[in-house]
Amino acid sequence: MKFKYKHFLKTQGSIAAIFMGIFYGLCMLGIFLPGYSAIPGNIDQLPVAIVNDDVGEYGDKIASQLKENLPFKEIETDVTNKQALKDLNKNDLALVVHIPKTFSADMQNGETSSSIDFTVNEAGPTVVSSTMTSVVTEINNQLSAQFSQQTAQGVLMNFNLPEEKAAEMAKQIETAYSGNIVTINEVPDGMHHNMLPMFLTMAGYVGAMIGAMQLVTSFRQSRGKASKTRLFMYVQMTALLVAVVSSFVALGITYLVNEPSGDLFLSTLGQQILNYMVCFNFTAILVFLVGDGGMVLNIPILLTQTIANGATVSRDMMYAPYEWMSHISPMYYSVQAYFANLYSTTSPSPFIWSMVAVGLGAMFINMLIVAFVHKKVPLDNQVVQPETEAAKTA
C-alpha cells in the first residue's frame, strides 16, 4: 500500500509536533497574558514609605497630601529614614519619600531651594523602578507648581518693587521647590544589564530541564546494569559536570558582552553552578515520576516562573498563583540573588540559602521516587572472567 500523507500524519512524530504546537501556544498565552495583566493594574500593591522629619508646618501638609494622592495602598509613615532606605535596598519597599528637617524653614526663608528626596532602587524589577521614576516626576511637577504659586502670591503682595528686587523675586519663584530623585544600586545603561539576572537564570534552568530529560532517560536505559542508588549517583555526578562546563560558557559570554567586575567572577560562577543543580533536580521530579511526559508538564511550570521570578514584576504585584510559585521557584531566588550580587549592596545569602533548600528538597523527592516508584530490576550478573595463564601466554 502506498504511503500517503494521511499515514504520515498518524506517525508518532507528527502527532507529537501537532500536540506541542497547540499545547505550547495554549500554555504561553494562557500564562503570560494573565500574568502581565498585573501591569499596571497592580501598581497600587507596591509598598512605599513617607518619612517626615520636618519640624515645621509644611512637612505635615505635604506628607498628608502625598498619602492621600499617591496611587498606593500600603504607605508606611512610622519608620525612620535609615530603616526605610535599608528596606528599599532589600526591595521590601518600592519608593522612599523623605522630607528633610529644614524643609519648612528653607521654604519660608526663600534664599535657597528646598528639596524632598525620592529614592528608588534600580537593582530590582524593571517595572517597579521605571514606574516609580514616572510617579516621582509627576509628583515633582505638581509640587513645583504648587510652591511656585504660593511664592508668586507673596510676590504680588509686594506690588511696587524696584527692578532688581522684582528680578530677585522672580528667581525665587522659579527655585521655590526642586524635587531630588535619588537612585541607589544604579544599574548600567542598557536592557542587557537589567535583564542579565533573568537571562543567566533562564540559561541554567532551560539547560537543566533538557538535561533532566536526557539523563533520566539514560537512568532508565541503564537499569539492570547497576543498582538504582549507583545510577542515581551517576545522574547527579553527570549533572554536576554539565553544570560546571555550561556555567563557564555562560559566564564567558556574560563577560564579553556585559563586562561585569572581575571580582564577581567566582561568586557568580558558583551561583550559576548551584542554579543549574537546583533547577536540574527541580525539573527532574516530573521526569522521574512520569517519564518523557514530565517534559511536557515542565513547560507550563517554566513559563509561570518567567513571570514569578521577580525580574520584571515584583512579588507584591503578582496574582496569587504566580506569587505562590515564587516561594517554591528556584528561578525567583536565583534572580534576586543575581540582583543582589551584581548590582546591590545587600547580601545575596538569604536567596542563596533558599535556593539550597529548594534544591535539597527536590533531590530528596527524587530519591523517594527512585526508591519507591521505580521497581527493582535484576542486575546483569555477567562478569568478565579473568584471563587464564594459557590465554596470557598465547
GROMACS .gro file of N, CA, C and O in nm, residues 215 233-248 273 276-277:
model
   80
  215LEU      N    1   1.921   1.279   3.099
  215LEU     CA    2   1.989   1.197   3.199
  215LEU      C    3   1.895   1.096   3.265
  215LEU      O    4   1.937   0.985   3.299
  233MET      N    5   2.337   0.823   4.160
  233MET     CA    6   2.460   0.899   4.185
  233MET      C    7   2.526   0.938   4.053
  233MET      O    8   2.578   1.050   4.040
  234TYR      N    9   2.524   0.848   3.955
  234TYR     CA   10   2.583   0.879   3.824
  234TYR      C   11   2.509   0.996   3.759
  234TYR      O   12   2.570   1.083   3.695
  235VAL      N   13   2.377   0.997   3.774
  235VAL     CA   14   2.296   1.106   3.718
  235VAL      C   15   2.337   1.240   3.780
  235VAL      O   16   2.357   1.341   3.711
  236GLN      N   17   2.350   1.241   3.913
  236GLN     CA   18   2.386   1.365   3.983
  236GLN      C   19   2.528   1.410   3.948
  236GLN      O   20   2.553   1.530   3.929
  237MET      N   21   2.619   1.315   3.937
  237MET     CA   22   2.758   1.349   3.903
  237MET      C   23   2.767   1.407   3.762
  237MET      O   24   2.840   1.504   3.738
  238THR      N   25   2.691   1.349   3.669
  238THR     CA   26   2.691   1.400   3.532
  238THR      C   27   2.629   1.539   3.526
  238THR      O   28   2.677   1.627   3.454
  239ALA      N   29   2.521   1.557   3.601
  239ALA     CA   30   2.457   1.689   3.606
  239ALA      C   31   2.554   1.794   3.660
  239ALA      O   32   2.560   1.907   3.610
  240LEU      N   33   2.632   1.757   3.761
  240LEU     CA   34   2.730   1.850   3.817
  240LEU      C   35   2.837   1.884   3.713
  240LEU      O   36   2.880   2.000   3.702
  241LEU      N   37   2.880   1.784   3.637
  241LEU     CA   38   2.979   1.807   3.532
  241LEU      C   39   2.925   1.906   3.429
  241LEU      O   40   2.993   2.002   3.389
  242VAL      N   41   2.800   1.885   3.386
  242VAL     CA   42   2.737   1.976   3.290
  242VAL      C   43   2.722   2.115   3.350
  242VAL      O   44   2.742   2.216   3.282
  243ALA      N   45   2.688   2.121   3.479
  243ALA     CA   46   2.670   2.249   3.546
  243ALA      C   47   2.798   2.331   3.543
  243ALA      O   48   2.796   2.452   3.514
  244VAL      N   49   2.910   2.267   3.570
  244VAL     CA   50   3.039   2.338   3.572
  244VAL      C   51   3.076   2.387   3.432
  244VAL      O   52   3.110   2.504   3.413
  245VAL      N   53   3.068   2.297   3.333
  245VAL     CA   54   3.107   2.334   3.196
  245VAL      C   55   3.017   2.443   3.141
  245VAL      O   56   3.063   2.544   3.086
  246SER      N   57   2.884   2.425   3.154
  246SER     CA   58   2.790   2.522   3.099
  246SER      C   59   2.800   2.657   3.169
  246SER      O   60   2.780   2.763   3.108
  247SER      N   61   2.833   2.656   3.298
  247SER     CA   62   2.845   2.782   3.373
  247SER      C   63   2.966   2.862   3.327
  247SER      O   64   2.961   2.985   3.318
  248PHE      N   65   3.076   2.794   3.297
  248PHE     CA   66   3.193   2.863   3.242
  248PHE      C   67   3.158   2.928   3.108
  248PHE      O   68   3.199   3.041   3.080
  273ILE      N   69   2.647   2.756   3.890
  273ILE     CA   70   2.656   2.610   3.909
  273ILE      C   71   2.545   2.562   4.003
  273ILE      O   72   2.477   2.462   3.976
  276TYR      N   73   2.209   2.567   3.826
  276TYR     CA   74   2.187   2.452   3.737
  276TYR      C   75   2.147   2.329   3.817
  276TYR      O   76   2.050   2.260   3.782
  277MET      N   77   2.218   2.300   3.925
  277MET     CA   78   2.191   2.179   4.002
  277MET      C   79   2.053   2.184   4.068
  277MET      O   80   1.981   2.083   4.073
   0.00000   0.00000   0.00000
